[in-house]
Coordinates of C-alpha atoms in Angstrom, one line a residue:
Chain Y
X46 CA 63.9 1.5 32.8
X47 CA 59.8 1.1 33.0
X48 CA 58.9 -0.5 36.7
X49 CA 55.2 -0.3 35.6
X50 CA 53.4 -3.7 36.2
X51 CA 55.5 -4.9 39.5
X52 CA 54.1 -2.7 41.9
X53 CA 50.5 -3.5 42.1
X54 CA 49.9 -1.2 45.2
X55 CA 51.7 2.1 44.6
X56 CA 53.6 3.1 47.7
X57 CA 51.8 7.2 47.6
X58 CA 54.4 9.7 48.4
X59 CA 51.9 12.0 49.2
X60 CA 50.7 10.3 52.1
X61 CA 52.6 12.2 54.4
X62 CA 51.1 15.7 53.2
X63 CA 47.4 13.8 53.8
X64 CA 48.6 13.3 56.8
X65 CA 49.2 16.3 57.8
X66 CA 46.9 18.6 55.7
X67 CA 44.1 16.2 57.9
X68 CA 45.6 17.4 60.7
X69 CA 45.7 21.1 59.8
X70 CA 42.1 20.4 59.0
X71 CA 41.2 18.9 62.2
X72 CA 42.8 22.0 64.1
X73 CA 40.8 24.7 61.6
X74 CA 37.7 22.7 63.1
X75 CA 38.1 22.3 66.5
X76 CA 39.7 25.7 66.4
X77 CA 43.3 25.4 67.5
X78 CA 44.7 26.3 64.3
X79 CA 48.1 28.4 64.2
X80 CA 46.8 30.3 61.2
X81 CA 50.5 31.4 59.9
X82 CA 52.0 27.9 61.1
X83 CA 49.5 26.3 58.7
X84 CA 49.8 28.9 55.8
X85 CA 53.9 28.3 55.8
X86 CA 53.2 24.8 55.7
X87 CA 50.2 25.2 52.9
X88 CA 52.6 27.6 50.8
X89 CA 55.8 25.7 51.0
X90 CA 54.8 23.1 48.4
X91 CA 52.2 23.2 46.1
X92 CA 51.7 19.3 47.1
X93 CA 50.4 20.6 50.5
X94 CA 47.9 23.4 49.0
X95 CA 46.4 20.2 47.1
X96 CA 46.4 17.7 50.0
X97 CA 45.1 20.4 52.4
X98 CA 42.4 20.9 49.2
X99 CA 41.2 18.0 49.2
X100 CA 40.6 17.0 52.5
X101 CA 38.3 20.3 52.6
X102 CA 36.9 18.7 49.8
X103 CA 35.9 15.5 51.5
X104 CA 34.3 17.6 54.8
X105 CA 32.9 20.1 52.6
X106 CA 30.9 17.4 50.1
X107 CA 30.0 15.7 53.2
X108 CA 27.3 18.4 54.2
X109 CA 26.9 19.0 50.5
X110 CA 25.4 15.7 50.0
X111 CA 24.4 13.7 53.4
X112 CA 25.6 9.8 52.6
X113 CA 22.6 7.7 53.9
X114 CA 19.0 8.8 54.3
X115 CA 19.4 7.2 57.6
X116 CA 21.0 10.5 58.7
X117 CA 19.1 12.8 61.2
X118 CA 18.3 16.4 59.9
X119 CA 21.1 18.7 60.9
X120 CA 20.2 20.6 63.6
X121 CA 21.8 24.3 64.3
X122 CA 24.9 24.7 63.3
X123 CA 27.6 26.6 64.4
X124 CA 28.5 30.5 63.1
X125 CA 32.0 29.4 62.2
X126 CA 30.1 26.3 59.4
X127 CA 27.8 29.0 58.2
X128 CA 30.7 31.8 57.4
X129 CA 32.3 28.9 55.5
X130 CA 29.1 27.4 53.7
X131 CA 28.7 31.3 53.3
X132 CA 32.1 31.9 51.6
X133 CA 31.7 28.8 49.2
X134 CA 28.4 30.0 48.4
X135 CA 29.7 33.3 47.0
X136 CA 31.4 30.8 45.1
X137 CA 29.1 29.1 43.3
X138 CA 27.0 32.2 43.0
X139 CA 29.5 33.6 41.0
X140 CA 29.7 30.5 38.7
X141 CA 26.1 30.3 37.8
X142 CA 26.1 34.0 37.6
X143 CA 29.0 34.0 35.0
X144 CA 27.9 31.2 32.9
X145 CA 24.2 32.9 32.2
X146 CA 25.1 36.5 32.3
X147 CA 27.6 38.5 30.1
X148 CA 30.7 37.8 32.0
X149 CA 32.4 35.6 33.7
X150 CA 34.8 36.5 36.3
X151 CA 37.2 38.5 34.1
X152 CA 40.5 38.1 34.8
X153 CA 43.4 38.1 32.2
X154 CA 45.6 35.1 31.5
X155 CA 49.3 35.4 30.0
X156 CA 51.9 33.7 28.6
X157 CA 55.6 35.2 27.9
X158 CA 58.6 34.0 26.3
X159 CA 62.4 35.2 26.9
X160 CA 64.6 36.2 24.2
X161 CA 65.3 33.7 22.3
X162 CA 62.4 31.6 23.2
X163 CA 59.9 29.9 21.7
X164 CA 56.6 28.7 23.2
X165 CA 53.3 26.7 22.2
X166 CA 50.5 26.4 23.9
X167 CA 47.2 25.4 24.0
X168 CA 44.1 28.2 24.9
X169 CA 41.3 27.3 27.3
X170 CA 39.0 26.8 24.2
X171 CA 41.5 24.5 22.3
X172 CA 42.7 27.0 20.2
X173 CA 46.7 26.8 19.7
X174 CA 49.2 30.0 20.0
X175 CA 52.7 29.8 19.7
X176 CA 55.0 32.7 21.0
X177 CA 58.0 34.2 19.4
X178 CA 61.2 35.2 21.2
X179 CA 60.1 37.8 23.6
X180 CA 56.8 38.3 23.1
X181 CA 53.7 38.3 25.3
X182 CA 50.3 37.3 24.9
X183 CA 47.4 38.1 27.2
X184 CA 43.9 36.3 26.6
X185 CA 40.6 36.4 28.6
X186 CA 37.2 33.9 27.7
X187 CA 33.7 34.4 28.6
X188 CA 31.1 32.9 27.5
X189 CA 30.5 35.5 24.5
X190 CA 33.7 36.6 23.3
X191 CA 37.7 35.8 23.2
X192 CA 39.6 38.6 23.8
X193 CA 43.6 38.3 22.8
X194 CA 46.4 41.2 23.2
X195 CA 49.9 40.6 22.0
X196 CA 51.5 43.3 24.4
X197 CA 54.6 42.3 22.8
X198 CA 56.7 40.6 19.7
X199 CA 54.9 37.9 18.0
X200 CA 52.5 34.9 18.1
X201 CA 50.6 32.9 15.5
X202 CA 47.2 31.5 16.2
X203 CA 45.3 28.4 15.3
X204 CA 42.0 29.1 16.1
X205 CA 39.1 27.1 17.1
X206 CA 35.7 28.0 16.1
X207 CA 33.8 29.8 19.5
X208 CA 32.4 32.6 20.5
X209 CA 34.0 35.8 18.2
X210 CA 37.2 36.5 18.8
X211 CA 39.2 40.0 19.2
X212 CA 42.5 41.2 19.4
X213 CA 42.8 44.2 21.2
X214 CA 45.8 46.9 20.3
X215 CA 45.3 50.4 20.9
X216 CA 42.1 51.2 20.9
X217 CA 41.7 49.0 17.7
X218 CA 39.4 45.5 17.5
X219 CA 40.6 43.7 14.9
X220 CA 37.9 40.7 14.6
X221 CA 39.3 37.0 13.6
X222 CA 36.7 34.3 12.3
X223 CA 38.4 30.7 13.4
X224 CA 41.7 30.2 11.0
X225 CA 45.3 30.7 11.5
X226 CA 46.8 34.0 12.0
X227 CA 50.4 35.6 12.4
X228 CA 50.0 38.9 14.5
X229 CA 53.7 40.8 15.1
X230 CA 53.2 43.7 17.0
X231 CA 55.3 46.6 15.5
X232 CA 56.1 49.7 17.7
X233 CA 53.0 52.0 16.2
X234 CA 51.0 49.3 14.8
X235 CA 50.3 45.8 14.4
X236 CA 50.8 43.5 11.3
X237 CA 48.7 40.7 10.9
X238 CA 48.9 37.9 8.1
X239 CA 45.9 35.5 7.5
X240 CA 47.3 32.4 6.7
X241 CA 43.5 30.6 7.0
X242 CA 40.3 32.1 7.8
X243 CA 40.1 36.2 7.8
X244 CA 40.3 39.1 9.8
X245 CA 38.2 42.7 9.6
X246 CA 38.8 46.2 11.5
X247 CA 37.1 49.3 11.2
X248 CA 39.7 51.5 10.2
X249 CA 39.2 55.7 11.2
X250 CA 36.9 56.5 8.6
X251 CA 34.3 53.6 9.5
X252 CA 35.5 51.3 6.4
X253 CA 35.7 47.9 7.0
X254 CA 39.1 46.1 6.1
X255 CA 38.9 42.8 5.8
X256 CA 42.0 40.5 5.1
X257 CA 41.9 36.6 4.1
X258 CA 44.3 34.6 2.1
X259 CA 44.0 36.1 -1.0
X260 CA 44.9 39.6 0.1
X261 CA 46.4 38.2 3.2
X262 CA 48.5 41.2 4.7
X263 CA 46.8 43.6 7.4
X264 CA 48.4 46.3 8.7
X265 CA 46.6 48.0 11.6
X266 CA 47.8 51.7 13.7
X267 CA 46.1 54.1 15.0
X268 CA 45.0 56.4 12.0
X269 CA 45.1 53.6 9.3
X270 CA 44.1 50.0 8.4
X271 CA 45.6 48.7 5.1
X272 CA 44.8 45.5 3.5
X273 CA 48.0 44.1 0.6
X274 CA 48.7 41.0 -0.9
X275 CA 51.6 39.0 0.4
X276 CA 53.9 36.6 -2.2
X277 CA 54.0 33.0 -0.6
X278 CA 58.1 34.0 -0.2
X279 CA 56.8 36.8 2.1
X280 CA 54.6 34.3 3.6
X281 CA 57.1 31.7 3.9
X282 CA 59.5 34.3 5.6
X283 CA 57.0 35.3 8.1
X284 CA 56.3 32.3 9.7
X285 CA 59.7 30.6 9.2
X286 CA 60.3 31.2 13.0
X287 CA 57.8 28.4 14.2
X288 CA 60.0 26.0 12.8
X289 CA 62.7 27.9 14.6
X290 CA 64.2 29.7 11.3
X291 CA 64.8 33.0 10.3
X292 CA 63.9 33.5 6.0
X293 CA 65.4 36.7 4.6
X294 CA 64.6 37.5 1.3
X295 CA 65.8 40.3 -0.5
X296 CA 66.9 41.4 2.5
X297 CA 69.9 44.0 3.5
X298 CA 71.9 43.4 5.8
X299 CA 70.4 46.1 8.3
X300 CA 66.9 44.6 8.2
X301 CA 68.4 40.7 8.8
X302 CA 70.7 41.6 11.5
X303 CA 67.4 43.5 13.4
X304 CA 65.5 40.4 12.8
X305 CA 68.7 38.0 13.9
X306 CA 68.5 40.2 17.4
X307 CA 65.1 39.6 17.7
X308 CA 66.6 36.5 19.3
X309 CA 69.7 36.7 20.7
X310 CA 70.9 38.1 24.3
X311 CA 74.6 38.9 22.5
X312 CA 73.6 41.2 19.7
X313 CA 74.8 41.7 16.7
X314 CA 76.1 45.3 15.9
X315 CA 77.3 46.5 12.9
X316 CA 79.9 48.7 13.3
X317 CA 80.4 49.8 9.5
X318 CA 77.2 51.5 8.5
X319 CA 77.5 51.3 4.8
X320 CA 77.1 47.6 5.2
X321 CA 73.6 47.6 6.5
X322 CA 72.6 47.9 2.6
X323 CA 74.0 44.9 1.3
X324 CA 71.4 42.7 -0.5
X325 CA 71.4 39.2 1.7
X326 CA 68.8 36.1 1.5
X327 CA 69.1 32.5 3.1
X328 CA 67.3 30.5 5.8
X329 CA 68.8 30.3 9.1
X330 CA 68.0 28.7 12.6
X331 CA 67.0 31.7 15.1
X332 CA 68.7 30.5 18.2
X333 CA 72.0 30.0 16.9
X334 CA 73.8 33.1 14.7
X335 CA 77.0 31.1 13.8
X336 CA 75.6 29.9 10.4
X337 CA 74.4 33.4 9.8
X338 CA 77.6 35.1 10.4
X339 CA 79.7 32.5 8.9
X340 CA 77.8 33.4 5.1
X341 CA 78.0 36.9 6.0
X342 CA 81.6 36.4 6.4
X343 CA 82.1 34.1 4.1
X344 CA 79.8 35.6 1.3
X345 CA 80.3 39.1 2.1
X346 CA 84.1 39.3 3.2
X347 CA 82.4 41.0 6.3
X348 CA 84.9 40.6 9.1
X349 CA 83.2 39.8 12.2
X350 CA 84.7 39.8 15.8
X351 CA 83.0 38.8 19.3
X352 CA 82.7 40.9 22.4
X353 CA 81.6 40.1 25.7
X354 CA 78.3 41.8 24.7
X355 CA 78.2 41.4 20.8
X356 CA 79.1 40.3 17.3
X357 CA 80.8 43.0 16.0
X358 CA 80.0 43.4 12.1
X359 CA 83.3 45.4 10.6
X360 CA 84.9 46.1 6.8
Chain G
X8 CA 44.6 35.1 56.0
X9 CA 42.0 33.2 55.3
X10 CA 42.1 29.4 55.8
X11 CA 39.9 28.0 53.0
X12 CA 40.7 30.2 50.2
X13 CA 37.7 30.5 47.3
X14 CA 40.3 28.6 45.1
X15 CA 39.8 26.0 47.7
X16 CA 36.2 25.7 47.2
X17 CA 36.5 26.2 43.1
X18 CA 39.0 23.2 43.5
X19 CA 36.4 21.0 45.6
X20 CA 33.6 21.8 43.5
X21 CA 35.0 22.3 39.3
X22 CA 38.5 20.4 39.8
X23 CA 38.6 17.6 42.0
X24 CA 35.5 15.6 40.9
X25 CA 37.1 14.8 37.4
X26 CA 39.9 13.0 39.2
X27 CA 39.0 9.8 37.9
X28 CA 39.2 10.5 34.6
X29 CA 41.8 12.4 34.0
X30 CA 43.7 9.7 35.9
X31 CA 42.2 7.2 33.2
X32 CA 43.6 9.2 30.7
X33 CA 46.9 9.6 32.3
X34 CA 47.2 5.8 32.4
X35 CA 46.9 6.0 28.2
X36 CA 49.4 8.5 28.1
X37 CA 51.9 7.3 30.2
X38 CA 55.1 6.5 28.6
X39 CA 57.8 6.5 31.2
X40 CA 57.7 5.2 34.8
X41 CA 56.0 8.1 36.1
X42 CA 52.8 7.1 37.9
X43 CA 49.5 8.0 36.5
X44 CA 49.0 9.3 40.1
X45 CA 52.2 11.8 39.9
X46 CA 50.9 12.9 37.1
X47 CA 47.4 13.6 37.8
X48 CA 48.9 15.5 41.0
X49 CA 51.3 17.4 38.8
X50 CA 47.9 18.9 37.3
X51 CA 46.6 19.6 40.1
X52 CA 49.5 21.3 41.8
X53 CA 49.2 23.9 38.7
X54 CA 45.4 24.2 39.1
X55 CA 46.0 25.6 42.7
X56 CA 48.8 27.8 41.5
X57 CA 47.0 29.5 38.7
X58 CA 46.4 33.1 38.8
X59 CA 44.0 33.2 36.5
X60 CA 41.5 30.3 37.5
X61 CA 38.6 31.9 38.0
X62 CA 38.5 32.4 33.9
X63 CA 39.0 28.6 33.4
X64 CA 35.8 28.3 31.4
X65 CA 36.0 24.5 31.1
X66 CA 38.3 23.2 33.8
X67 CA 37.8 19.3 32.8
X68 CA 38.8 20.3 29.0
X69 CA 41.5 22.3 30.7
X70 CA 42.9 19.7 32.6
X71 CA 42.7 17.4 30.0
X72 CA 44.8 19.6 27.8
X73 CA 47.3 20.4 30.6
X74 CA 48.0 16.8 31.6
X75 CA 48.6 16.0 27.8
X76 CA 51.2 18.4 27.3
X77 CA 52.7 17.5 30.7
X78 CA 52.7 14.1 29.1
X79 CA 54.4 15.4 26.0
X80 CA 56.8 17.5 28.1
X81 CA 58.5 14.4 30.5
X82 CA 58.5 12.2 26.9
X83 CA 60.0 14.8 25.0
X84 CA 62.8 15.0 28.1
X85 CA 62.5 11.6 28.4
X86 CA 64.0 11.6 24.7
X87 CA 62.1 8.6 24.2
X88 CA 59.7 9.6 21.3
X89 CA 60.3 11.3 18.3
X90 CA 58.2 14.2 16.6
X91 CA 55.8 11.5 15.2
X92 CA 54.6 10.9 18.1
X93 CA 53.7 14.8 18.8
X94 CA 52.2 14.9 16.1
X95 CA 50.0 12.4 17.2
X96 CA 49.1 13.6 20.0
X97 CA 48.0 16.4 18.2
X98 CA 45.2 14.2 16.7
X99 CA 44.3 13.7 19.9
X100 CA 40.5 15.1 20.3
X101 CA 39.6 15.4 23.8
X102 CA 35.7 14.3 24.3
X103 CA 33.5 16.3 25.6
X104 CA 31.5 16.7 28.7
X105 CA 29.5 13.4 29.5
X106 CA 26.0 13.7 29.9
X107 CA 24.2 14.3 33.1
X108 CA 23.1 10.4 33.9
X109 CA 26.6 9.5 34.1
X110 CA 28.0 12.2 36.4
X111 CA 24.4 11.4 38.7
X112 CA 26.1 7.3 39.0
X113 CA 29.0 8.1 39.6
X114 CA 28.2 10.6 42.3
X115 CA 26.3 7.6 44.0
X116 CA 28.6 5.3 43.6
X117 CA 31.4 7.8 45.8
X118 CA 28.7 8.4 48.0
X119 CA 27.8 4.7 48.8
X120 CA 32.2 4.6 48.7
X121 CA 32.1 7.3 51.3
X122 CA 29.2 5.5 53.5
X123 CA 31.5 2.6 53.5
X124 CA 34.1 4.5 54.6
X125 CA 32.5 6.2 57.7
X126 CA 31.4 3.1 59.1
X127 CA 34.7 1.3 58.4
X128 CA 36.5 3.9 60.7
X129 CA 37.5 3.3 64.5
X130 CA 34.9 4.2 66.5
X131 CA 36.8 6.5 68.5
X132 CA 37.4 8.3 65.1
X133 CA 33.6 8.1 63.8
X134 CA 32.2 9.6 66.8
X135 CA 34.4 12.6 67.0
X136 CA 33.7 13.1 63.0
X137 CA 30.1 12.4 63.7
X138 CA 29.1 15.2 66.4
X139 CA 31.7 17.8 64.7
X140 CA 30.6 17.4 61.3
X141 CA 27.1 16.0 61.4
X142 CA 25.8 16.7 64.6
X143 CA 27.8 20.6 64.6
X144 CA 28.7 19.8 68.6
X145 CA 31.3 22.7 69.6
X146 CA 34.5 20.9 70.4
X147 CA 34.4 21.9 74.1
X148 CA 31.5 20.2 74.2
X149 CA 32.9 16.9 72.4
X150 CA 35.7 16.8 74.7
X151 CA 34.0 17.2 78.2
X152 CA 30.9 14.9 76.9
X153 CA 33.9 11.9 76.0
X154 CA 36.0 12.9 79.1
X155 CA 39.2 13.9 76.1
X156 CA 41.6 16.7 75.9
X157 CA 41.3 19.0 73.0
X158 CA 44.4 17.9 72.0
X159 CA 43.1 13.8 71.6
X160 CA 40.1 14.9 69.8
X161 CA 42.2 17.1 67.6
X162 CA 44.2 13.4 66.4
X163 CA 40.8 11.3 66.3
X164 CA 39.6 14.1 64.8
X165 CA 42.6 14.6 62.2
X166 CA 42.9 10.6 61.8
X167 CA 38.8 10.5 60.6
X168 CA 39.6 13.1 58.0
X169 CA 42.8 11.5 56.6
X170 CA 40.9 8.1 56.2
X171 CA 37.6 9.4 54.9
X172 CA 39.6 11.7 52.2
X173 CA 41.9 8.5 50.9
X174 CA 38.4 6.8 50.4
X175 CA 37.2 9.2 48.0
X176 CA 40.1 9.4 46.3
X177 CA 39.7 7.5 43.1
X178 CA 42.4 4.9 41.7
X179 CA 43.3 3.2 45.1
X180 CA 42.9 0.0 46.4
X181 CA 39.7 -1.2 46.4
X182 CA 38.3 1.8 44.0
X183 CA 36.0 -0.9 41.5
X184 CA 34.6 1.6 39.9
X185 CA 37.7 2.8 37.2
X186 CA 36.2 0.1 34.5
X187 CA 32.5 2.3 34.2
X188 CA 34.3 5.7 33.6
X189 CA 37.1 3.4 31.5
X190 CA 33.7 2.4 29.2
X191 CA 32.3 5.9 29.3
X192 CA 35.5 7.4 28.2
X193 CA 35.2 4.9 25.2
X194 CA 31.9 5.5 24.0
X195 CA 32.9 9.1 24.0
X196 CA 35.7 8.5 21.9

């Protein structure tokens, strides 16, 4: 139900928070503002911050840029204008200053997923990131250098062409020309698969390791950097989760059901330990385990049993 | 607390100005009933709530992005599209920044908007604007020189400011000026 087309003046919801923020406005200059009044008001919904914002945007463009030359000079003005021409001006100060100088104001950006998660987005330069189940992913731009850091779990990158990009882990700066990358951060180290493009590190002996598609597999820690090939099953496998599945190939048991919890809030547990050796393969959607379990029963004649907390893997 | 934050400023100066646009573009991507305008304010709502906005390098390319996946988000709860239509949307190159001579027309063309505006508004309105913004009269000296309380400048005052800000505001009645960005957007393309 579209009601495009009949409503040639839209009716603007938002009036009443012009209204107001105008008001709010009017007191800040005529000083009679209740500051805490207004700032409940300006933090109750994020409609009012904007209306609020852009009425200071009309009064502050006004002196900015006078509208007719007709207008006479402005004569003194009072301390209160030039503390807020003064603040704004820090402003803009910093703005020229960061987009000639080496940085820009630095601040980290972020973007985490729960478990069992999944997340795309799209960077400030147009480069695309997608987030595994509980991961995180902290980025800052200037005008010289991306910096990533995948605090935690996994996230592939498409990346744009830019100024050089880093990822960050440890200590280490592993360097990424534009391409597209799988980076899963391990607990000691971080494995990174070049899927286009390539990635180099100095390793602790000053050699540089350099990974592209042909020798695709990087693994980065602290005292090491090793560069192996990867078969396109491995490949396959490793990015299988951005169409939401889970590959195992060659697989044990063990090493699936680690990977399967990589997802899940209720995890699977096996009970039995000698059945964390069992060969296993398939594909399997991540958020959902009762295909998974239903082969392992099935397949396996593993007897599996719920708990409030888990899936219970038993002889 | 401080009343007019420095995202306040960043907002009036790197955000706001690209209004018109972005609500060009949110007319092309509109599948649903939503309003272009809801949309555009949606944006804007997360501009102002973003921790990190001082790093935005490109706020205009930023924006553009954002309001595109918001887009993609209400059609993909909408359930009207399938992933086709994703996937072109992932085509979807986003222009760069327009050169100089444009931004300098349209810049007059709100200013002559804005000149309108001021000497459209009640004169009770204009004058209180006038020797608060223009002239920099202290208010005590507005109200004793027009014989008001502080409390009837404070609404003359208010009214001025809600007027003058709906006039600069791009896509309402009586904006004419949506067809040149429209063609500039075009040409981009």
């Amino acid at each position: 139900m579209t009601r495009q087309g009949d409503n040639p003046e839209p009716v603007h919801a938002d009036d009443t928070a012009a209204a107001q923020a105008a008001t709010w406005l009017a007191r800040y200059q005529l000083g009679t503002l209740d500051e805490a009044a207004f700032d409940a008001w300006r933090t109750a919904d994020p409609a009012h911050a904007v209306a609020f914002a852009r009425a200071w945007a009309m009064w502050d463009r006004f002196e900015a840029q006078p509208a007719s030359a007709a207008q006479p000079p402005l004569p003194v003005r009072p301390a209160r204008r030039e503390l807020l021409r003064a603040a704004c001006a820090v402003l803009a100060v910093g703005i020229v200053a960061a987009g000639t100088s080496v940085t820009r104001a630095y601040a980290w950006s972020s973007a985490t997923t729960a478990l069992g998660e999944n997340k795309r987005l799209r960077l400030p330069d147009g480069s695309m990131a997608a987030l595994n189940t509980d991961s995180r992913l902290s980025w800052r731009f200037s005008d010289r250098e991306r910096t990533f850091w995948v605090e935690r779990g996994e996230v592939s990158f498409a990346l744009r062409d830019g100024p050089r990009a880093i990822v960050q882990d440890d200590g280490k700066a592993i360097r990424l020309s534009p391409g597209r990358f799988n980076l899963r951060r391990r607990s000691e180290a971080v494995d990174l698969l070049v899927l286009a493009g390539s990635a180099s590190v100095t390793d602790a002996g000053g050699r540089l390791v350099r990974a592209d598609p042909r020798l695709p597999s990087l693994l980065v820690s602290q005292s090491t950097a090793v560069v192996r090939p990867a078969t396109s099953e491995q490949v396959a496998g490793t990015i299988a989760w951005q169409s939401g599945e889970i590959l195992f190939q060659d697989a044990t048991l063990g090493s699936a059901v680690e990977e399967y919890n990589r997802f899940l809030t209720r995890k699977i547990v096996i009970v039995d330990r000698e059945l964390a050796s069992i060969p296993v393969g398939g594909r399997f959607t991540s958020t959902d385990p009762t295909a998974f379990l239903r082969a392992i029963s099935a397949g396996l004649g593993v007897r599996v049993s719920q708990s409030n907390s888990a899936y219970l893997l038993t002889r | 607390m401080t009343v007019i934050r420095p995202i306040d400023c960043w907002f009036a100066q790197e955000v706001l100005p690209h209004e018109r646009e972005l609500l060009i573009v949110a007319r092309r991507l509109r599948t649903g009933s939503d309003e272009p305008q809801d949309l555009v304010q949606d944006v804007f709502a997360r501009m102002l709530t973003t921790e990190g906005w001082s790093a935005i390098a490109n706020p205009r390319t930023y924006m553009l992005q954002m309001l595109r996946n918001i887009a993609i988000d209400r059609m993909r709860r909408a359930k009207i599209v399938d992933f086709r239509h994703f996937a072109d949307a992932d085509e979807y190159d986003l222009p760069d920044d327009a050169p100089d001579p444009h931004r300098i027309v349209e810049g007059r063309q709100q200013m002559k908007a804005f000149a309108e505006a001021l000497h459209a508004l009640p004169e009770r309105c204009r004058v209180v604007f006038e020797r608060r913004r223009i002239e920099g009269q202290s208010p005590r000296q507005i109200a004793s020189e027009l014989g008001v309380s502080l409390s009837t400048l404070e609404k003359r005052l208010a009214r001025a400011i809600h007027l003058l800000t709906r006039a600069l505001e791009p896509g309402r009645a009586g904006d004419a000026s949506d067809g040149a960005a429209s063609e500039r957007l075009r040409q981009e393309r």
